[in-house]
Short mmCIF file of C-alpha atoms and ligand atoms in Angstrom, two decimals:
data_model
loop_
_atom_site.label_atom_id
_atom_site.label_comp_id
_atom_site.label_asym_id
_atom_site.label_seq_id
_atom_site.Cartn_x
_atom_site.Cartn_y
_atom_site.Cartn_z
CA MET X 1 93.12 91.39 114.59
CA ASP X 2 93.47 88.39 116.96
CA ALA X 3 94.44 90.00 120.27
CA THR X 4 96.45 87.02 121.35
CA THR X 5 98.53 86.51 118.16
CA ASP X 6 98.33 89.88 116.44
CA ILE X 7 97.12 88.09 113.29
CA ARG X 8 94.61 90.06 111.39
CA THR X 9 91.55 88.38 110.02
CA LEU X 10 90.33 89.65 106.55
CA GLN X 11 86.70 89.80 105.69
CA HIS X 12 84.74 90.13 102.36
CA PHE X 13 83.58 93.67 101.33
CA ILE X 14 79.99 93.17 99.92
CA ALA X 15 77.40 95.88 99.64
CA GLY X 16 79.34 98.26 101.62
CA GLN X 17 79.63 95.91 104.62
CA TRP X 18 82.73 93.85 105.88
CA VAL X 19 81.41 90.20 106.18
CA ASP X 20 82.69 86.82 107.16
CA ALA X 21 82.45 84.06 104.54
CA ASP X 22 79.19 82.10 104.42
CA GLY X 23 79.84 79.38 106.98
CA GLY X 24 82.62 81.40 108.62
CA GLU X 25 85.48 79.48 107.30
CA THR X 26 89.06 81.20 106.85
CA PHE X 27 92.27 80.15 105.19
CA ASP X 28 95.77 81.02 106.04
CA VAL X 29 97.90 83.79 104.00
CA LEU X 30 101.66 83.18 104.45
CA ASN X 31 104.66 85.45 104.49
CA PRO X 32 106.55 84.09 101.69
CA LEU X 33 109.93 85.10 103.06
CA ASP X 34 109.63 82.46 105.87
CA ASP X 35 106.22 80.95 105.47
CA SER X 36 105.05 82.54 108.70
CA LEU X 37 101.31 83.36 109.13
CA TYR X 38 100.65 86.69 107.81
CA ALA X 39 96.95 86.79 107.93
CA ARG X 40 93.74 84.83 107.82
CA ALA X 41 91.15 85.65 105.24
CA ALA X 42 87.49 84.80 104.67
CA LYS X 43 87.39 81.56 102.62
CA GLY X 44 84.81 82.72 100.06
CA THR X 45 81.90 80.35 98.82
CA GLY X 46 79.70 80.47 95.75
CA ALA X 47 77.09 82.06 97.95
CA ASP X 48 79.48 84.84 98.82
CA MET X 49 80.24 85.49 95.22
CA ARG X 50 76.64 85.52 94.15
CA ALA X 51 75.95 87.94 96.97
CA ALA X 52 78.84 90.32 95.66
CA VAL X 53 77.33 90.11 92.05
CA ALA X 54 73.94 90.83 93.38
CA ALA X 55 75.24 93.89 95.31
CA ALA X 56 77.10 95.12 92.31
CA ARG X 57 74.11 94.65 90.14
CA ALA X 58 71.74 96.42 92.59
CA ALA X 59 74.33 99.48 92.89
CA PHE X 60 74.73 99.66 89.16
CA ALA X 61 71.25 101.20 88.64
CA ASP X 62 72.21 104.42 90.60
CA TYR X 63 75.88 104.52 90.03
CA LYS X 64 75.51 104.50 86.01
CA GLU X 65 73.54 107.84 86.56
CA THR X 66 76.45 109.54 88.60
CA THR X 67 78.14 112.44 86.86
CA PRO X 68 81.68 112.58 85.74
CA THR X 69 82.62 115.30 88.08
CA GLN X 70 81.27 113.05 90.96
CA ARG X 71 83.31 109.92 89.87
CA GLU X 72 86.32 111.92 89.09
CA ARG X 73 86.23 113.43 92.79
CA TRP X 74 85.80 110.09 94.38
CA LEU X 75 88.85 108.67 92.45
CA LEU X 76 90.98 111.56 93.22
CA ARG X 77 90.10 111.20 96.96
CA VAL X 78 91.15 107.49 96.50
CA ALA X 79 94.64 108.77 95.34
CA GLU X 80 94.84 111.06 98.31
CA LEU X 81 94.06 108.46 100.84
CA MET X 82 96.52 106.16 99.17
CA GLU X 83 99.09 108.73 99.75
CA GLU X 84 98.08 109.18 103.42
CA GLN X 85 98.28 105.36 103.78
CA GLN X 86 101.36 104.82 101.84
CA ALA X 87 103.36 103.23 104.66
CA GLU X 88 100.61 100.75 105.41
CA LEU X 89 100.16 99.71 101.66
CA VAL X 90 104.00 99.49 101.22
CA ASP X 91 104.39 97.39 104.33
CA CYS X 92 101.71 95.11 102.88
CA LEU X 93 103.49 94.56 99.61
CA ILE X 94 106.57 93.71 101.65
CA ASP X 95 105.04 91.29 104.14
CA GLU X 96 102.22 89.82 102.17
CA ILE X 97 103.82 88.95 98.92
CA GLY X 98 107.61 89.44 99.79
CA SER X 99 108.24 92.80 97.61
CA PRO X 100 111.55 94.17 98.33
CA ILE X 101 111.09 97.85 99.32
CA GLN X 102 112.47 99.03 95.90
CA LYS X 103 109.67 97.05 94.07
CA ALA X 104 106.92 98.01 96.78
CA MET X 105 107.70 101.72 96.29
CA PHE X 106 107.78 101.52 92.53
CA GLU X 107 104.39 99.59 92.60
CA PHE X 108 102.86 102.18 94.99
CA SER X 109 103.76 105.11 92.81
CA LYS X 110 102.56 103.24 89.76
CA GLY X 111 99.28 102.38 91.56
CA LEU X 112 98.81 106.09 92.44
CA THR X 113 99.24 107.13 88.73
CA MET X 114 96.85 104.37 87.61
CA VAL X 115 94.16 105.94 89.97
CA ARG X 116 94.80 109.47 88.79
CA ALA X 117 94.70 108.43 85.11
CA ALA X 118 91.36 106.57 85.59
CA ALA X 119 90.03 109.93 86.98
CA GLY X 120 90.76 111.35 83.60
CA MET X 121 88.64 108.89 81.93
CA CYS X 122 85.49 109.90 83.53
CA ARG X 123 84.96 112.86 81.06
CA ASN X 124 85.80 110.81 78.14
CA VAL X 125 82.90 108.35 77.90
CA ARG X 126 81.71 109.78 74.61
CA GLY X 127 79.98 108.74 71.38
CA GLU X 128 79.74 110.69 68.11
CA THR X 129 77.37 112.07 65.69
CA ILE X 130 76.78 109.95 62.53
CA PRO X 131 75.65 111.35 59.15
CA SER X 132 72.54 109.77 58.15
CA ASP X 133 71.13 108.78 54.71
CA ALA X 134 67.61 109.18 55.88
CA PRO X 135 66.23 112.55 55.41
CA GLY X 136 65.59 114.38 58.58
CA LYS X 137 67.09 111.67 60.78
CA PHE X 138 69.59 112.80 63.40
CA SER X 139 71.85 109.86 64.15
CA MET X 140 74.30 109.33 66.96
CA SER X 141 76.18 106.92 69.02
CA ILE X 142 76.26 107.14 72.95
CA ARG X 143 78.68 105.28 74.99
CA GLU X 144 77.44 103.43 78.06
CA PRO X 145 78.83 101.45 80.91
CA LEU X 146 78.51 97.67 80.58
CA GLY X 147 77.21 96.96 84.21
CA VAL X 148 78.86 94.46 86.47
CA VAL X 149 82.62 94.03 85.93
CA GLY X 150 84.38 90.95 87.29
CA VAL X 151 88.23 91.76 88.12
CA ILE X 152 90.47 88.75 88.82
CA THR X 153 94.09 89.72 89.82
CA PRO X 154 97.41 87.82 90.44
CA PHE X 155 99.64 87.84 93.29
CA ASN X 156 102.77 89.56 91.74
CA VAL X 157 101.65 93.21 91.22
CA PRO X 158 98.39 93.34 93.29
CA LEU X 159 98.40 97.00 93.68
CA ILE X 160 99.21 97.91 90.11
CA LYS X 161 96.50 95.55 88.82
CA THR X 162 93.89 96.41 91.42
CA THR X 163 94.19 100.07 91.10
CA ARG X 164 94.10 100.03 87.33
CA LEU X 165 91.41 97.78 86.60
CA VAL X 166 89.06 98.68 89.53
CA ALA X 167 89.66 102.43 89.04
CA ASN X 168 89.15 102.20 85.10
CA ALA X 169 85.88 100.18 85.49
CA LEU X 170 84.51 102.49 88.13
CA ALA X 171 85.58 105.54 86.17
CA VAL X 172 83.35 104.65 83.18
CA GLY X 173 80.30 103.97 85.45
CA ASN X 174 80.56 100.15 86.04
CA THR X 175 80.28 98.36 89.31
CA VAL X 176 82.86 95.83 90.25
CA VAL X 177 83.26 92.35 91.81
CA HIS X 178 86.83 91.57 92.66
CA LEU X 179 88.51 88.22 93.29
CA PRO X 180 92.13 88.96 94.40
CA SER X 181 94.86 86.32 94.56
CA GLU X 182 94.59 84.06 97.49
CA MET X 183 98.15 85.00 98.13
CA ALA X 184 97.42 88.77 98.18
CA PRO X 185 93.97 89.49 99.79
CA HIS X 186 95.13 92.07 102.29
CA LEU X 187 96.44 94.43 99.72
CA THR X 188 92.89 94.49 98.11
CA VAL X 189 91.16 94.66 101.39
CA LEU X 190 93.08 97.77 102.26
CA PHE X 191 92.25 99.33 98.93
CA ALA X 192 88.52 98.39 99.34
CA GLN X 193 88.63 100.42 102.59
CA ILE X 194 90.14 103.29 100.85
CA VAL X 195 87.54 103.12 98.02
CA ALA X 196 84.84 103.07 100.64
CA ASP X 197 86.22 105.93 102.61
CA ALA X 198 86.55 107.99 99.54
CA GLY X 199 83.00 107.90 99.25
CA PHE X 200 82.02 105.40 96.56
CA PRO X 201 78.50 104.24 97.38
CA ALA X 202 77.92 100.64 98.85
CA GLY X 203 77.91 97.98 96.33
CA THR X 204 79.88 99.73 93.71
CA TYR X 205 83.11 97.85 94.67
CA ASN X 206 82.90 94.36 96.22
CA VAL X 207 85.58 92.14 97.24
CA VAL X 208 85.40 88.34 97.87
CA THR X 209 88.49 86.71 99.07
CA GLY X 210 89.20 82.87 98.60
CA PHE X 211 90.49 80.41 96.19
CA GLY X 212 89.89 80.92 92.42
CA HIS X 213 89.81 77.36 91.72
CA GLU X 214 86.80 76.94 94.17
CA ILE X 215 84.88 80.11 93.63
CA GLY X 216 86.22 81.54 90.37
CA ASP X 217 83.73 79.79 88.22
CA ASP X 218 80.88 81.32 90.35
CA LEU X 219 82.09 84.81 89.18
CA THR X 220 83.18 84.11 85.54
CA GLY X 221 80.19 81.97 84.81
CA HIS X 222 77.54 84.19 86.46
CA LYS X 223 74.77 85.33 84.12
CA GLU X 224 74.77 88.84 85.62
CA LEU X 225 78.28 89.31 84.84
CA ASP X 226 78.75 91.85 81.95
CA PHE X 227 82.48 91.95 81.50
CA LEU X 228 85.53 90.05 83.01
CA THR X 229 88.97 91.17 83.18
CA PHE X 230 91.59 88.52 84.16
CA THR X 231 95.17 88.67 84.86
CA GLY X 232 96.94 85.47 85.83
CA SER X 233 98.36 82.33 84.40
CA THR X 234 97.66 81.11 80.87
CA VAL X 235 96.18 77.85 82.08
CA VAL X 236 93.60 79.59 84.23
CA GLY X 237 93.06 82.14 81.57
CA GLN X 238 92.06 79.38 79.14
CA HIS X 239 89.66 77.95 81.51
CA ILE X 240 88.10 81.31 82.01
CA ASN X 241 88.00 82.16 78.39
CA GLU X 242 85.89 78.87 77.69
CA ILE X 243 83.44 79.73 80.44
CA CYS X 244 83.09 83.44 79.20
CA ALA X 245 82.72 82.37 75.61
CA LYS X 246 79.97 80.06 76.53
CA ASN X 247 77.93 82.92 78.24
CA LYS X 248 79.14 85.51 75.55
CA THR X 249 80.68 87.55 78.35
CA PRO X 250 83.36 89.78 76.90
CA THR X 251 86.77 89.60 78.43
CA THR X 252 90.26 90.86 78.51
CA LEU X 253 92.94 88.24 79.42
CA GLU X 254 96.37 89.29 80.64
CA LEU X 255 98.34 86.17 80.85
CA GLY X 256 101.87 84.66 81.04
CA GLY X 257 104.92 85.31 78.89
CA LYS X 258 108.36 84.30 77.69
CA SER X 259 109.57 87.62 76.51
CA PRO X 260 112.70 87.83 74.46
CA THR X 261 115.29 90.51 74.17
CA VAL X 262 117.65 90.65 71.13
CA VAL X 263 120.96 92.32 71.81
CA MET X 264 122.89 93.30 68.55
CA ALA X 265 126.76 93.71 68.38
CA ASP X 266 126.47 97.17 67.85
CA ALA X 267 124.62 97.86 71.31
CA ASP X 268 126.27 99.76 74.03
CA LEU X 269 126.83 97.08 76.75
CA ASP X 270 127.54 99.67 79.49
CA LYS X 271 124.01 100.95 78.97
CA VAL X 272 122.42 97.40 78.20
CA MET X 273 123.64 95.44 81.23
CA PRO X 274 121.92 97.13 84.00
CA LEU X 275 118.61 97.13 81.84
CA ALA X 276 119.07 93.45 81.06
CA ALA X 277 119.39 92.73 84.85
CA ARG X 278 116.46 94.70 85.66
CA SER X 279 114.24 92.89 83.08
CA ILE X 280 114.71 89.58 84.77
CA PHE X 281 115.66 89.93 88.33
CA MET X 282 113.18 92.49 89.52
CA PHE X 283 110.98 90.99 92.19
CA GLY X 284 112.85 87.77 91.70
CA GLY X 285 111.82 87.36 88.12
CA GLN X 286 108.07 87.06 89.13
CA ALA X 287 107.02 89.56 86.46
CA CYS X 288 104.80 88.62 83.47
CA ILE X 289 106.91 91.07 81.21
CA GLY X 290 110.31 89.78 82.56
CA SER X 291 112.70 88.88 79.82
CA SER X 292 113.48 85.14 80.15
CA ARG X 293 115.16 84.70 76.86
CA PHE X 294 118.21 86.92 75.54
CA TYR X 295 119.49 86.35 71.98
CA VAL X 296 122.87 88.01 71.82
CA GLU X 297 125.02 88.52 68.62
CA ARG X 298 127.95 86.20 68.61
CA PRO X 299 130.76 88.77 68.60
CA ILE X 300 129.56 90.03 71.95
CA PHE X 301 128.20 86.83 73.28
CA GLU X 302 131.02 85.88 75.67
CA GLU X 303 131.31 89.36 77.00
CA PHE X 304 127.66 89.68 77.56
CA VAL X 305 127.52 86.38 79.65
CA LYS X 306 130.49 87.42 81.44
CA ARG X 307 129.20 90.84 82.42
CA PHE X 308 125.66 89.48 83.05
CA ALA X 309 127.07 86.76 85.35
CA MET X 310 129.06 89.47 87.29
CA ILE X 311 125.91 91.62 87.87
CA ALA X 312 123.92 88.45 88.86
CA GLY X 313 126.49 87.69 91.48
CA LYS X 314 125.96 91.19 93.01
CA VAL X 315 122.23 91.42 92.93
CA GLY X 316 120.75 92.23 96.37
CA MET X 317 119.35 89.47 98.31
CA GLY X 318 119.37 90.96 101.71
CA ASP X 319 116.71 92.45 103.98
CA LEU X 320 113.48 93.22 102.02
CA ARG X 321 113.57 96.63 103.67
CA ASP X 322 116.99 97.48 102.33
CA PRO X 323 116.70 99.67 99.33
CA ASP X 324 119.50 97.50 97.55
CA THR X 325 117.56 94.41 97.84
CA VAL X 326 116.22 93.14 94.51
CA ILE X 327 115.51 89.40 94.67
CA ALA X 328 112.29 88.52 96.36
CA PRO X 329 111.20 85.16 97.90
CA ILE X 330 109.33 82.94 95.51
CA ILE X 331 105.72 83.21 96.42
CA SER X 332 104.81 79.57 97.27
CA ASP X 333 106.05 75.83 97.76
CA ARG X 334 104.26 75.16 94.40
CA GLN X 335 106.08 77.89 92.54
CA ARG X 336 109.45 77.21 94.28
CA GLN X 337 109.33 73.67 92.91
CA ARG X 338 108.44 74.97 89.51
CA VAL X 339 111.62 77.11 89.44
CA ARG X 340 113.80 74.24 90.79
CA ASP X 341 112.31 71.86 88.15
CA HIS X 342 113.06 74.06 85.30
CA ILE X 343 116.72 74.61 86.48
CA ALA X 344 117.28 70.86 87.22
CA ASP X 345 115.70 69.87 83.96
CA ALA X 346 118.02 72.14 81.95
CA VAL X 347 121.02 71.04 83.74
CA ALA X 348 120.06 67.37 83.47
CA LYS X 349 119.85 67.88 79.62
CA GLY X 350 123.00 69.61 79.25
CA ALA X 351 122.71 73.41 80.00
CA THR X 352 125.30 75.28 81.73
CA ILE X 353 124.68 77.52 84.80
CA ALA X 354 126.67 80.67 84.11
CA ALA X 355 125.56 82.24 87.43
CA GLY X 356 123.39 81.28 90.45
CA GLY X 357 121.20 78.19 90.59
CA GLU X 358 121.35 77.83 94.38
CA TRP X 359 118.72 78.86 96.95
CA GLU X 360 118.93 80.92 100.09
CA GLY X 361 115.92 80.30 101.96
CA ASN X 362 112.92 80.80 99.73
CA ARG X 363 114.93 82.98 97.42
CA CYS X 364 116.42 81.67 94.33
CA GLN X 365 119.73 83.24 93.37
CA PRO X 366 119.71 85.16 90.06
CA THR X 367 120.35 82.34 87.53
CA LEU X 368 121.77 82.48 84.01
CA LEU X 369 121.64 79.53 81.70
CA THR X 370 123.66 78.91 78.53
CA GLY X 371 123.64 75.91 76.12
CA VAL X 372 119.77 75.80 76.50
CA SER X 373 117.99 73.64 73.91
CA GLN X 374 114.45 73.22 72.56
CA ASP X 375 113.85 69.91 74.65
CA MET X 376 114.42 71.71 77.96
CA THR X 377 111.27 73.13 79.73
CA VAL X 378 112.94 76.35 80.55
CA CYS X 379 113.30 77.02 76.73
CA ARG X 380 109.62 77.34 76.02
CA THR X 381 107.75 77.49 79.33
CA GLU X 382 107.17 80.44 81.79
CA THR X 383 109.31 79.83 84.87
CA PHE X 384 108.39 82.83 87.01
CA GLY X 385 111.65 83.16 88.81
CA PRO X 386 114.92 84.97 88.38
CA VAL X 387 116.23 82.67 85.61
CA THR X 388 116.92 83.47 82.12
CA SER X 389 118.60 81.85 79.17
CA ILE X 390 121.24 83.38 76.88
CA TYR X 391 121.41 82.22 73.34
CA PRO X 392 124.13 83.23 70.68
CA ILE X 393 122.71 84.39 67.36
CA ASP X 394 124.58 84.96 63.93
CA SER X 395 122.39 87.55 62.56
CA TYR X 396 119.67 89.91 63.14
CA GLU X 397 117.32 87.56 61.05
CA GLU X 398 118.20 84.60 63.30
CA GLY X 399 117.40 86.68 66.33
CA LEU X 400 114.05 87.75 65.14
CA GLU X 401 113.22 84.24 64.09
CA LYS X 402 114.08 82.83 67.47
CA ALA X 403 112.39 85.61 69.37
CA ASN X 404 109.19 84.73 67.52
CA ASP X 405 109.45 80.94 68.07
CA THR X 406 107.03 80.88 70.96
CA GLU X 407 103.45 80.47 71.73
CA TYR X 408 103.57 83.50 73.91
CA GLY X 409 103.52 87.15 72.81
CA LEU X 410 103.56 89.54 75.65
CA SER X 411 106.64 92.03 75.78
CA SER X 412 109.89 92.13 73.84
CA ALA X 413 112.88 94.26 73.39
CA ILE X 414 115.79 94.85 71.15
CA PHE X 415 119.08 96.66 71.78
CA THR X 416 120.82 98.25 68.70
CA LYS X 417 121.98 101.59 67.39
CA ASP X 418 120.50 100.55 63.85
CA ILE X 419 117.15 102.26 63.87
CA ASP X 420 116.04 100.58 60.75
CA ARG X 421 116.57 97.22 62.22
CA ALA X 422 115.10 98.29 65.50
CA PHE X 423 111.85 99.24 63.64
CA HIS X 424 111.94 96.21 61.60
CA PHE X 425 111.97 94.15 64.80
CA ALA X 426 109.17 96.18 66.40
CA ARG X 427 107.07 95.71 63.22
CA ASN X 428 107.64 91.92 62.91
CA ILE X 429 107.86 90.57 66.40
CA GLY X 430 104.78 88.78 67.40
CA ALA X 431 104.40 90.43 70.84
CA GLY X 432 101.77 92.83 72.04
CA MET X 433 104.67 95.26 73.37
CA CYS X 434 108.16 96.08 72.09
CA HIS X 435 110.81 98.35 73.63
CA ILE X 436 113.69 99.46 71.52
CA ASN X 437 116.74 100.10 73.69
CA GLY X 438 114.55 99.57 76.90
CA PRO X 439 113.80 96.65 78.99
CA THR X 440 110.86 94.38 78.44
CA ILE X 441 109.56 95.63 81.86
CA HIS X 442 107.74 98.81 81.41
CA ASP X 443 104.14 99.87 82.02
CA GLU X 444 102.28 103.17 82.02
CA ALA X 445 98.60 103.81 82.82
CA HIS X 446 97.65 105.03 79.33
CA VAL X 447 99.30 102.64 77.02
CA PRO X 448 97.87 99.51 75.31
CA PHE X 449 99.19 96.99 77.68
CA GLY X 450 98.74 93.25 76.73
CA GLY X 451 99.80 90.29 74.74
CA ASN X 452 98.94 88.04 71.87
CA GLY X 453 98.59 84.20 71.46
CA GLU X 454 99.10 82.30 74.84
CA SER X 455 99.76 85.80 76.60
CA GLY X 456 96.35 86.81 76.24
CA VAL X 457 93.44 88.75 74.45
CA GLY X 458 92.66 92.49 74.44
CA ARG X 459 94.67 95.29 75.91
CA GLU X 460 94.34 97.18 79.11
CA GLY X 461 95.14 100.82 80.05
CA THR X 462 92.91 103.99 80.14
CA ASP X 463 91.99 103.95 76.38
CA ALA X 464 91.79 100.24 75.87
CA ASP X 465 89.73 99.90 78.96
CA LEU X 466 87.39 102.66 78.19
CA GLU X 467 86.65 100.87 74.89
CA ALA X 468 86.39 97.45 76.39
CA MET X 469 84.42 98.31 79.56
CA THR X 470 81.61 100.34 77.73
CA ALA X 471 79.40 99.71 74.70
CA LEU X 472 78.21 102.08 72.05
CA LYS X 473 74.34 102.14 71.47
CA TRP X 474 73.12 103.70 68.18
CA VAL X 475 70.41 106.35 68.63
CA THR X 476 68.34 108.13 66.10
CA VAL X 477 65.87 111.03 66.23
CA GLN X 478 63.59 111.70 63.29
CA LEU X 479 63.20 115.50 62.97
P1 LIG Z 501 97.05 82.33 88.73
O1 LIG Z 501 96.56 82.07 87.44
O2 LIG Z 501 97.46 81.14 89.60
O3 LIG Z 501 96.00 83.17 89.70
C1 LIG Z 501 95.58 84.29 89.23
C2 LIG Z 501 94.18 84.54 89.86
O4 LIG Z 501 93.31 83.67 89.13
C3 LIG Z 501 94.07 84.42 91.37
O5 LIG Z 501 93.18 85.58 91.65
C4 LIG Z 501 93.48 83.02 91.44
O6 LIG Z 501 92.61 83.05 92.59
C5 LIG Z 501 92.51 83.15 90.37
N1 LIG Z 501 91.91 81.75 89.80
C6 LIG Z 501 92.38 80.53 90.00
N2 LIG Z 501 91.62 79.65 89.50
C7 LIG Z 501 90.71 80.34 88.98
C8 LIG Z 501 89.44 79.82 88.35
N3 LIG Z 501 89.08 78.56 87.94
N4 LIG Z 501 88.48 80.80 88.01
C9 LIG Z 501 88.69 82.21 88.33
N5 LIG Z 501 89.85 82.49 88.77
C10 LIG Z 501 90.73 81.70 89.16
O7 LIG Z 501 98.33 83.30 88.70
P2 LIG Z 501 99.29 83.83 89.64
O8 LIG Z 501 100.24 82.79 89.99
O9 LIG Z 501 98.53 84.62 90.75
O10 LIG Z 501 100.12 84.91 88.91
C11 LIG Z 501 101.28 84.63 87.96
C12 LIG Z 501 100.78 84.54 86.56
O11 LIG Z 501 100.11 85.75 86.19
C13 LIG Z 501 102.03 84.42 85.65
O12 LIG Z 501 101.62 83.47 84.55
C14 LIG Z 501 102.11 85.80 85.12
O13 LIG Z 501 102.86 85.82 83.80
C15 LIG Z 501 100.78 86.28 85.00
N6 LIG Z 501 100.67 87.76 85.00
C16 LIG Z 501 100.35 88.30 83.83
C17 LIG Z 501 100.19 89.73 83.71
C18 LIG Z 501 99.84 90.36 82.35
O14 LIG Z 501 99.51 91.72 82.48
N7 LIG Z 501 99.79 89.82 81.31
C19 LIG Z 501 100.51 90.45 84.90
C20 LIG Z 501 100.83 89.90 86.08
C21 LIG Z 501 100.84 88.50 86.07
#
């Protein structure tokens, strides 16, 4: 903490020590609500990243020998400490990334669940016995941790992503090097202190703060990296994928989305409307699984737009600590410009704004567009703001076809009373996740979470990460 300004300075956490950046440089972290200075953070260098990987590698030798009981105890202690420090974590989610308290509390409780679910993974790192054709040979597979796991996380759900991916990697016996978003380093720094206080040995969890475009390659391209899990934009994911492919480093990539919701005429709009609003306005639309495309059957189209516009006009945009507030500030100037450009481009090309479209400070009003066509950027590209397009459809088949007309494939939803159609949709949508009569925004610790195409590669969650972050080894004994 700088005593004269009350501004905290964040350091890296490497080999169990809090350290400044090599060369001592820092960068500013801004509160997105008003762009005031929130913190200064160590501006990581390639040397810092290499030191963190070396620390994780050195710690792995002993850490892989720890017992499930020991790792489980440490993880459950992390959950206890999180509960004790709930107020500080929630404050950080509000002031560092602009989460309304409703979203911050939701994220906190999800984060806790992620850590507790990870504790349950420790006892499940198992192989199997395999019948052998060779007489007298006893054959088995044993499952082993991979080694050093790189974790790269985005700004929008830093606690969910940090808890899930770090805890899952540690649960199965890996050590970790974490590069958090340059817009959310404090949250990760708080978590690192909790992990250390819970008793995890020095070097098992290392955090380097800084800019991904400057030091990301020093992690993703590191020869000592055994696995990388990345969550962020598709363009950065593509770059990382190329580097990891070259080194044959296995990855999971959780990327952007343009998730569709189909609403059939038989759906109960009283139930659908609040869920539709939640699926795009939560955290100001800064959710990878937000629904930025609605396909609504023509008989209910006008009613749907009318009701959606009414809700949009009432969504809370007040104090972030008011439980009724939903709309968050858009995280950065660059992102604000992107949201503005998407709306302006759509309007210039003939779309109609059915609600919103204006800004209050750094917050974009909940915005609904109709009359959107293929040539508009908002039609096919992720906006990452509280902006969605509503399209009329004349049949279920048209809804499915249009929902599938995308390079992305993250989440999806259908609202209907027809269970056959609903299941047909679930089986034929090209997304990694599908929710019948529920919003596209949903996540649980133990589900296979992830997308296809431009939305990513692989799945995360307790089972999926156990599989991805360990390897089977075949062992035989000649008796
Ligand atoms: P981003 O891609 O700008 O940054 C994500 C992370 O990548 C940050 O930590 C950043 O420092 C790092 N990074 C940047 N360049 C890098 C490089 N060359 N090498 C390595 N790391 C690098 O994304 P963002 O703006 O923080 O987050 C928003 C995006 O994340 C959206 O596209 C959203 O859809 C996506 N997202 C996806 C999921 C999912 O589970 N599929 C979840 C949350 C967010």
